[in-house]
Short mmCIF file of C-alpha atoms in Angstrom, two decimals:
data_model
loop_
_atom_site.label_atom_id
_atom_site.label_comp_id
_atom_site.label_asym_id
_atom_site.label_seq_id
_atom_site.Cartn_x
_atom_site.Cartn_y
_atom_site.Cartn_z
CA MET A 664 0.00 0.00 0.00
CA ALA A 665 1.33 3.45 -0.89
CA ALA A 666 2.21 5.72 2.03
CA GLN A 667 -0.63 7.97 3.06
CA PRO A 668 0.00 11.73 3.31
CA GLN A 669 0.76 12.98 6.81
CA PRO A 670 -1.99 15.22 8.22
CA LYS A 671 -1.06 18.86 8.59
CA ALA A 672 0.06 19.82 12.09
CA LEU A 673 -2.35 21.92 14.08
CA THR A 674 -1.30 25.27 15.56
CA ARG A 675 -0.65 23.87 19.05
CA LYS A 676 2.87 22.42 19.16
CA PRO A 677 5.27 21.00 21.71
CA LEU A 678 8.08 23.38 22.61
CA LEU A 679 11.63 22.03 22.41
CA LEU A 680 13.24 22.71 25.80
CA ASN A 681 16.63 21.10 25.41
CA LYS A 682 18.78 18.56 23.60
CA VAL A 683 20.98 16.06 25.41
CA GLU A 684 23.84 14.96 23.21
CA GLY A 685 26.97 12.88 23.80
CA SER A 686 26.01 9.24 23.30
CA GLN A 687 28.14 7.35 20.79
CA GLU A 688 25.34 5.01 19.67
CA VAL A 689 21.54 4.80 19.67
CA VAL A 690 19.90 5.78 22.97
CA ASN A 691 17.54 2.82 23.39
CA MET A 692 15.66 4.19 26.39
CA ALA A 693 15.67 7.22 28.68
CA ALA A 694 13.55 8.66 31.47
CA ILE A 695 13.00 12.03 33.11
CA VAL A 696 14.05 12.07 36.78
CA PRO A 697 11.01 13.25 38.79
CA LYS A 698 11.47 16.43 40.85
CA GLU A 699 14.92 16.92 39.34
CA ASP A 700 16.26 18.57 36.21
CA GLY A 701 17.74 15.27 35.18
CA VAL A 702 17.59 12.41 32.67
CA ILE A 703 18.68 8.76 32.91
CA SER A 704 19.67 7.07 29.66
CA VAL A 705 20.90 3.68 28.47
CA SER A 706 22.57 3.26 25.12
CA GLU A 707 23.82 0.79 22.58
CA ASP A 708 27.31 2.15 23.37
CA ARG A 709 27.13 0.16 26.68
CA THR A 710 26.79 3.26 28.84
CA VAL A 711 24.37 4.20 31.59
CA ARG A 712 24.32 7.96 32.11
CA VAL A 713 22.57 10.28 34.52
CA TRP A 714 22.43 13.79 33.06
CA LEU A 715 21.82 16.74 35.39
CA LYS A 716 21.11 20.27 34.24
CA ARG A 717 23.94 22.67 35.05
CA ASP A 718 23.89 26.44 35.61
CA SER A 719 24.76 26.88 31.93
CA GLY A 720 21.37 25.37 31.03
CA GLN A 721 22.98 22.29 29.47
CA TYR A 722 22.80 18.69 30.68
CA TRP A 723 26.08 17.01 31.67
CA PRO A 724 26.65 13.48 33.02
CA SER A 725 26.84 13.21 36.81
CA ILE A 726 27.14 9.43 36.34
CA TYR A 727 28.87 7.69 33.46
CA HIS A 728 28.90 3.91 33.92
CA ALA A 729 30.05 1.35 31.36
CA MET A 730 28.26 -2.01 31.24
CA PRO A 731 29.72 -5.27 29.86
CA SER A 732 27.20 -5.38 26.99
CA PRO A 733 25.02 -2.91 25.03
CA CYS A 734 22.16 -1.56 27.16
CA SER A 735 18.84 -2.43 25.52
CA CYS A 736 16.24 -1.19 28.04
CA MET A 737 15.70 0.11 31.56
CA SER A 738 13.12 0.63 34.30
CA PHE A 739 13.50 3.32 36.96
CA ASN A 740 11.48 3.52 40.18
CA PRO A 741 11.71 7.06 41.69
CA GLU A 742 10.47 5.98 45.15
CA THR A 743 13.29 3.51 45.74
CA ARG A 744 15.71 4.99 43.15
CA ARG A 745 16.10 1.44 41.85
CA LEU A 746 17.40 1.27 38.29
CA SER A 747 16.96 -2.03 36.44
CA ILE A 748 18.96 -2.34 33.22
CA GLY A 749 18.47 -4.96 30.50
CA LEU A 750 21.50 -5.94 28.44
CA ASP A 751 22.08 -7.40 25.01
CA ASN A 752 23.59 -10.54 26.57
CA GLY A 753 20.34 -11.38 28.42
CA THR A 754 21.44 -10.09 31.85
CA ILE A 755 19.41 -7.76 34.06
CA SER A 756 21.50 -5.63 36.43
CA GLU A 757 19.97 -3.63 39.28
CA PHE A 758 21.45 -0.51 40.83
CA ILE A 759 20.45 1.95 43.54
CA LEU A 760 21.09 5.61 42.72
CA SER A 761 22.24 7.98 45.46
CA GLU A 762 19.95 10.82 46.59
CA ASP A 763 22.05 13.40 44.77
CA TYR A 764 22.17 11.23 41.60
CA ASN A 765 25.97 11.28 41.57
CA LYS A 766 26.56 7.60 42.31
CA MET A 767 25.05 4.23 41.38
CA THR A 768 25.64 1.07 43.42
CA LEU A 769 25.21 -2.43 42.00
CA VAL A 770 22.71 -4.50 43.99
CA LYS A 771 22.51 -7.68 41.93
CA SER A 772 22.63 -9.14 38.44
CA TYR A 773 20.91 -12.21 37.09
CA GLN A 774 20.71 -14.05 33.81
CA ALA A 775 17.05 -13.51 32.90
CA HIS A 776 17.26 -14.41 29.20
CA GLN A 777 19.42 -16.27 26.71
CA SER A 778 19.64 -13.25 24.41
CA ARG A 779 18.83 -9.52 24.30
CA VAL A 780 16.46 -8.21 26.97
CA MET A 781 13.70 -6.33 25.15
CA MET A 782 11.65 -4.77 27.96
CA ILE A 783 11.73 -4.49 31.77
CA LEU A 784 9.06 -3.50 34.32
CA PHE A 785 9.75 -3.15 38.05
CA VAL A 786 6.58 -3.64 40.13
CA LEU A 787 7.17 -2.17 43.58
CA GLU A 788 3.87 -3.45 45.02
CA MET A 789 4.79 -7.07 44.24
CA GLU A 790 8.57 -6.70 44.42
CA TRP A 791 8.74 -8.27 40.96
CA VAL A 792 10.89 -7.58 37.94
CA LEU A 793 9.10 -8.52 34.71
CA SER A 794 11.03 -8.87 31.46
CA THR A 795 10.79 -10.05 27.87
CA GLY A 796 13.60 -11.11 25.57
CA GLN A 797 14.53 -11.97 22.02
CA ASP A 798 14.67 -15.58 23.22
CA LYS A 799 10.83 -15.57 23.05
CA ASN A 800 10.48 -15.77 26.81
CA PHE A 801 8.59 -13.68 29.33
CA THR A 802 10.03 -14.07 32.85
CA TRP A 803 9.52 -12.58 36.27
CA HIS A 804 11.92 -12.48 39.19
CA CYS A 805 11.82 -11.50 42.86
CA SER A 806 13.52 -8.11 43.10
CA GLU A 807 14.73 -8.84 46.62
CA SER A 808 16.31 -12.27 46.17
CA GLY A 809 16.89 -12.21 42.42
CA GLN A 810 15.22 -15.64 42.25
CA ARG A 811 13.37 -16.57 39.07
CA LEU A 812 9.69 -17.03 39.92
CA GLY A 813 8.37 -18.21 36.56
CA GLY A 814 8.19 -17.75 32.82
CA TYR A 815 6.08 -18.15 29.71
CA ARG A 816 7.10 -18.93 26.13
CA THR A 817 5.81 -16.34 23.66
CA SER A 818 5.20 -16.91 19.96
CA ALA A 819 7.97 -14.45 19.01
CA GLY A 820 10.37 -11.95 20.55
CA ALA A 821 8.35 -9.41 22.54
CA CYS A 822 8.82 -5.60 22.65
CA GLY A 823 5.58 -4.73 24.46
CA LEU A 824 5.11 -5.28 28.20
CA GLN A 825 2.55 -3.85 30.63
CA PHE A 826 1.20 -4.95 34.04
CA ASP A 827 -2.01 -4.32 35.95
CA VAL A 828 -1.32 -4.37 39.69
CA GLU A 829 -4.97 -4.77 40.73
CA THR A 830 -5.66 -7.98 38.75
CA ARG A 831 -2.04 -9.20 38.34
CA HIS A 832 -2.58 -9.41 34.60
CA VAL A 833 0.47 -8.98 32.39
CA PHE A 834 0.18 -7.94 28.73
CA VAL A 835 2.88 -9.12 26.32
CA GLY A 836 3.02 -7.89 22.71
CA ASP A 837 5.31 -9.76 20.32
CA HIS A 838 6.75 -9.54 16.80
CA SER A 839 4.08 -11.88 15.40
CA GLY A 840 1.47 -9.16 16.02
CA GLN A 841 -0.12 -11.01 18.93
CA VAL A 842 -0.92 -9.69 22.40
CA THR A 843 -0.95 -12.30 25.18
CA ILE A 844 -2.67 -11.74 28.53
CA LEU A 845 -1.35 -13.79 31.45
CA LYS A 846 -2.49 -14.01 35.07
CA LEU A 847 0.51 -14.06 37.42
CA GLU A 848 0.66 -15.75 40.80
CA GLN A 849 3.68 -15.80 43.09
CA GLU A 850 5.35 -18.68 41.27
CA SER A 851 3.01 -19.60 38.43
CA CYS A 852 1.08 -18.05 35.57
CA SER A 853 -1.94 -18.98 33.49
CA LEU A 854 -2.98 -17.92 30.00
CA VAL A 855 -6.07 -15.70 30.04
CA THR A 856 -6.42 -14.98 26.32
CA THR A 857 -4.61 -13.83 23.19
CA PHE A 858 -5.76 -11.42 20.54
CA LYS A 859 -4.41 -10.21 17.24
CA GLY A 860 -5.44 -7.21 15.18
CA HIS A 861 -2.18 -6.00 13.67
CA THR A 862 -0.74 -7.06 10.32
CA GLY A 863 2.77 -6.30 11.64
CA GLY A 864 4.62 -6.96 14.88
CA VAL A 865 3.60 -5.27 18.14
CA THR A 866 6.30 -2.71 18.97
CA ALA A 867 4.84 -0.98 22.06
CA LEU A 868 2.09 -1.36 24.67
CA CYS A 869 0.51 1.20 26.99
CA TRP A 870 -2.04 0.42 29.74
CA ASP A 871 -4.67 2.70 31.25
CA PRO A 872 -5.69 1.00 34.54
CA ILE A 873 -8.48 3.50 35.20
CA GLN A 874 -10.42 3.09 31.95
CA ARG A 875 -9.03 -0.48 31.60
CA VAL A 876 -7.91 0.16 28.04
CA LEU A 877 -4.80 -1.27 26.39
CA PHE A 878 -3.06 0.48 23.48
CA SER A 879 -0.83 -1.45 21.11
CA GLY A 880 1.49 0.16 18.55
CA SER A 881 2.79 -1.79 15.58
CA SER A 882 5.23 -1.90 12.70
CA ASP A 883 2.12 -1.78 10.45
CA HIS A 884 2.00 1.99 11.31
CA SER A 885 -1.21 1.64 13.33
CA ILE A 886 -2.34 1.75 16.96
CA ILE A 887 -5.21 -0.32 18.31
CA MET A 888 -7.15 0.56 21.44
CA TRP A 889 -8.41 -2.62 23.11
CA ASP A 890 -11.27 -2.16 25.58
CA ILE A 891 -10.38 -4.78 28.20
CA GLY A 892 -12.95 -3.42 30.66
CA GLY A 893 -16.47 -2.12 29.88
CA ARG A 894 -17.25 -3.15 26.31
CA LYS A 895 -15.09 -6.25 26.14
CA GLY A 896 -13.91 -7.07 22.67
CA THR A 897 -14.10 -3.54 21.28
CA ALA A 898 -11.05 -2.65 19.20
CA ILE A 899 -10.57 0.87 17.81
CA GLU A 900 -7.91 1.63 15.19
CA LEU A 901 -5.83 4.82 15.17
CA GLN A 902 -4.05 5.69 11.92
CA GLY A 903 -1.71 8.69 12.09
CA HIS A 904 1.83 7.52 11.32
CA ASN A 905 3.64 6.86 8.03
CA ASP A 906 6.14 4.43 9.54
CA LYS A 907 6.25 1.98 12.42
CA VAL A 908 4.97 3.15 15.79
CA GLN A 909 7.83 2.65 18.26
CA SER A 910 6.68 4.02 21.61
CA LEU A 911 3.50 5.00 23.45
CA SER A 912 2.71 6.97 26.58
CA TYR A 913 -0.58 7.96 28.19
CA ALA A 914 -1.58 11.14 30.04
CA HIS A 915 -4.19 9.79 32.46
CA HIS A 916 -5.36 13.18 33.76
CA THR A 917 -6.36 14.41 30.30
CA ARG A 918 -7.02 11.04 28.60
CA GLN A 919 -4.56 11.77 25.81
CA LEU A 920 -2.39 9.16 24.14
CA ILE A 921 1.07 10.14 22.89
CA SER A 922 2.51 8.04 20.08
CA CYS A 923 5.92 8.38 18.44
CA GLY A 924 7.43 6.58 15.52
CA ALA A 925 10.16 6.02 12.99
CA ASP A 926 8.59 8.77 10.85
CA GLY A 927 9.65 11.31 13.50
CA GLY A 928 6.03 12.09 14.28
CA ILE A 929 4.75 12.96 17.75
CA VAL A 930 0.99 12.42 17.68
CA VAL A 931 -1.24 13.40 20.61
CA TRP A 932 -4.60 11.62 20.43
CA ASN A 933 -7.68 12.85 22.27
CA MET A 934 -9.15 9.67 23.75
CA ASP A 935 -11.91 11.55 25.56
CA VAL A 936 -14.20 11.31 22.54
CA GLU A 937 -16.70 8.62 21.55
CA ARG A 938 -14.78 6.70 18.91
CA GLN A 939 -16.19 4.17 16.45
CA GLU A 940 -14.95 0.71 15.53
CA THR A 941 -13.83 0.24 11.95
CA PRO A 942 -16.15 -2.16 10.09
CA GLU A 943 -15.16 -5.65 8.96
CA TRP A 944 -14.31 -5.74 5.26
CA LEU A 945 -17.07 -7.59 3.42
CA ASP A 946 -16.42 -10.31 0.83
CA SER A 947 -18.07 -10.10 -2.57
CA ASP A 948 -17.45 -11.27 -6.13
CA SER A 949 -18.83 -8.01 -7.53
CA CYS A 950 -19.06 -4.35 -6.55
CA GLN A 951 -21.70 -3.94 -3.85
CA LYS A 952 -22.68 -0.58 -5.33
CA CYS A 953 -22.88 -1.08 -9.12
CA ASP A 954 -22.71 -4.90 -9.33
CA GLN A 955 -19.77 -4.85 -11.77
CA PRO A 956 -17.80 -8.13 -11.48
CA PHE A 957 -14.34 -8.20 -9.93
CA PHE A 958 -11.52 -9.58 -12.08
CA TRP A 959 -11.61 -13.10 -10.56
CA ASN A 960 -15.35 -13.52 -11.18
CA PHE A 961 -14.99 -15.24 -14.57
CA LYS A 962 -18.60 -16.46 -14.78
CA GLN A 963 -20.17 -13.02 -14.33
CA MET A 964 -17.59 -11.45 -16.68
CA TRP A 965 -18.52 -14.03 -19.35
CA ASP A 966 -22.28 -13.71 -18.79
CA SER A 967 -22.28 -9.90 -18.81
CA LYS A 968 -19.49 -9.56 -21.42
CA LYS A 969 -17.69 -7.11 -19.10
CA ILE A 970 -14.05 -6.83 -18.05
CA GLY A 971 -13.49 -7.52 -14.37
CA LEU A 972 -12.52 -4.67 -12.04
CA ARG A 973 -10.13 -4.43 -9.11
CA GLN A 974 -11.68 -4.74 -5.64
CA HIS A 975 -11.41 -1.98 -3.02
CA HIS A 976 -13.09 -1.46 0.35
CA CYS A 977 -14.81 1.57 1.82
CA ARG A 978 -13.18 2.36 5.18
CA LYS A 979 -16.46 3.67 6.59
CA CYS A 980 -19.00 0.96 5.71
CA GLY A 981 -16.64 -1.91 4.82
CA LYS A 982 -18.38 -2.74 1.53
CA ALA A 983 -16.45 -4.19 -1.39
CA VAL A 984 -16.50 -1.58 -4.15
CA CYS A 985 -14.87 -0.82 -7.49
CA GLY A 986 -12.67 2.21 -8.16
CA LYS A 987 -15.45 4.09 -9.95
CA CYS A 988 -17.80 3.77 -6.97
CA SER A 989 -15.06 4.84 -4.51
CA SER A 990 -13.46 7.76 -6.31
CA LYS A 991 -13.46 10.04 -3.24
CA ARG A 992 -11.21 10.26 -0.18
CA SER A 993 -11.99 11.55 3.28
CA SER A 994 -10.55 11.64 6.77
CA ILE A 995 -12.70 9.89 9.42
CA PRO A 996 -11.10 10.94 12.74
CA LEU A 997 -13.69 9.25 14.98
CA MET A 998 -12.71 5.96 13.31
CA GLY A 999 -9.05 6.80 13.82
CA PHE A 1000 -8.32 7.85 10.22
CA GLU A 1001 -6.68 11.24 10.67
CA PHE A 1002 -5.51 11.26 7.06
CA GLU A 1003 -7.70 10.75 4.00
CA VAL A 1004 -8.68 7.18 3.12
CA ARG A 1005 -10.81 5.52 0.45
CA VAL A 1006 -14.57 5.70 0.99
CA CYS A 1007 -17.44 4.86 -1.33
CA ASP A 1008 -19.18 7.81 -2.95
CA SER A 1009 -22.34 7.48 -0.87
CA CYS A 1010 -20.41 7.40 2.42
CA HIS A 1011 -18.40 10.42 1.26
CA GLU A 1012 -21.61 12.41 0.85
CA SER A 1013 -22.81 11.41 4.32
CA ILE A 1014 -19.66 12.56 6.18
CA THR A 1015 -20.10 16.09 7.54
CA ASP A 1016 -17.40 18.72 8.03
CA GLU A 1017 -17.92 18.35 11.78
CA GLU A 1018 -17.16 14.62 11.51
CA ARG A 1019 -13.94 15.44 9.65
CA ALA A 1020 -12.66 17.60 12.53
CA PRO A 1021 -9.26 16.25 13.73
CA THR A 1022 -9.08 14.45 17.07
CA ALA A 1023 -5.27 14.46 17.20
CA THR A 1024 -2.42 16.97 16.93
CA PHE A 1025 0.76 16.28 14.95
CA HIS A 1026 4.33 17.46 15.30
CA ASP A 1027 7.56 16.60 13.53
CA SER A 1028 10.32 15.85 16.05
CA LYS A 1029 12.94 15.72 13.30
CA HIS A 1030 14.42 12.46 14.54
CA ASN A 1031 13.56 8.76 14.33
CA ILE A 1032 12.08 8.17 17.80
CA VAL A 1033 12.75 4.82 19.46
CA HIS A 1034 11.42 5.63 22.92
CA VAL A 1035 9.26 8.20 24.69
CA HIS A 1036 8.70 9.07 28.37
CA PHE A 1037 6.09 11.52 29.65
CA ASP A 1038 6.31 13.35 32.99
CA ALA A 1039 2.70 14.34 33.72
CA THR A 1040 3.61 16.51 36.74
CA ARG A 1041 5.54 18.96 34.58
CA GLY A 1042 4.03 18.20 31.19
CA TRP A 1043 7.45 17.26 29.82
CA LEU A 1044 8.02 14.70 27.10
CA LEU A 1045 11.35 12.97 26.51
CA THR A 1046 12.15 11.41 23.14
CA SER A 1047 15.27 9.41 22.30
CA GLY A 1048 16.21 8.57 18.74
CA THR A 1049 18.48 6.68 16.40
CA ASP A 1050 20.37 9.97 15.89
CA LYS A 1051 21.86 9.44 19.41
CA VAL A 1052 20.06 12.58 20.63
CA ILE A 1053 17.65 12.95 23.56
CA LYS A 1054 15.13 15.76 23.26
CA LEU A 1055 13.04 17.33 26.02
CA TRP A 1056 9.73 18.91 25.07
CA ASP A 1057 7.23 21.06 26.92
CA MET A 1058 3.90 19.46 26.05
CA THR A 1059 1.65 21.80 28.06
CA PRO A 1060 0.43 23.65 24.92
CA VAL A 1061 -0.84 20.31 23.61
CA VAL A 1062 -1.56 18.04 26.58
CA SER A 1063 -3.95 20.21 28.54
#
């Protein structure tokens, strides 16, 4: 499918506050230090760095620590100042940072995976460390003893990992495009369900425990909102990127989803609107508007002495239509289509200007974003990219 045009950015934009530069390789993950003008980053160059803002206004490392293997991911808990770092060799190392963020002390390391650690979550309430790896395994360990409590074999390497403390459900999104829900006990787990709606691998997950909604981003450029709570089974698509979605964050207080991707786009979605499910695409051997046969319908082509046409689908009603009966394009924001998509002519006439009003804002970050972290208390967004640069944004003009 040809790339869809990017929607025009609205007037409200994030404000670039600062750039943090100095890493020799890709910054795989970074986080804003709460209540401090600081950033923690882990990089493919094997370094863990804590950057503090100096009087000059620039960020300089107060900690520069070299690990034995490239750093693939991290999880930081501000309450305990516990920093869990996943490595390319499958190890998870845990450190405690000093109160002034000038020193990090190794607590323990354990071999959690046979290959690259893809994602880590530290759950303070359970004293668990959850992780996924390229070895197709989800594991969880006791953060106090370092003991392995259990594991589950996934269908592919997993980049998405979220946990619901209340129900002890863990959500694992993998490269096959599947999301697996597991129920964790102290030393065992059980499969709750799996669901698949993406045509590409799941690259990021984000969980809203209040509305009980799970967001999944994918290499197929789309995001799906899964309603795990109220209307079980509802899945809403969000289409606003031209390349793979690589990271998601959620602003609970305003019900806004922030998505970032390889296209450099920062998209802020208003989830406080009544969105509509996209329809199932209907099967037909002929256009469901003009009854012209499609090119594989040899019998009708022979009987009517007509050349078969190529099949398309209207994104609004899902009907199978020919090109002549779907000559128009329209955005359908409430269905998640922020850019123009194919619709049949009759649906195009029925869509009002009010229904075409955008429900998301767009901004070009000017770098391929691999990870995003949002600090809701200050309205700051951190993005790290393949260009080895960390950017800090003031999102208050947008997320408000």
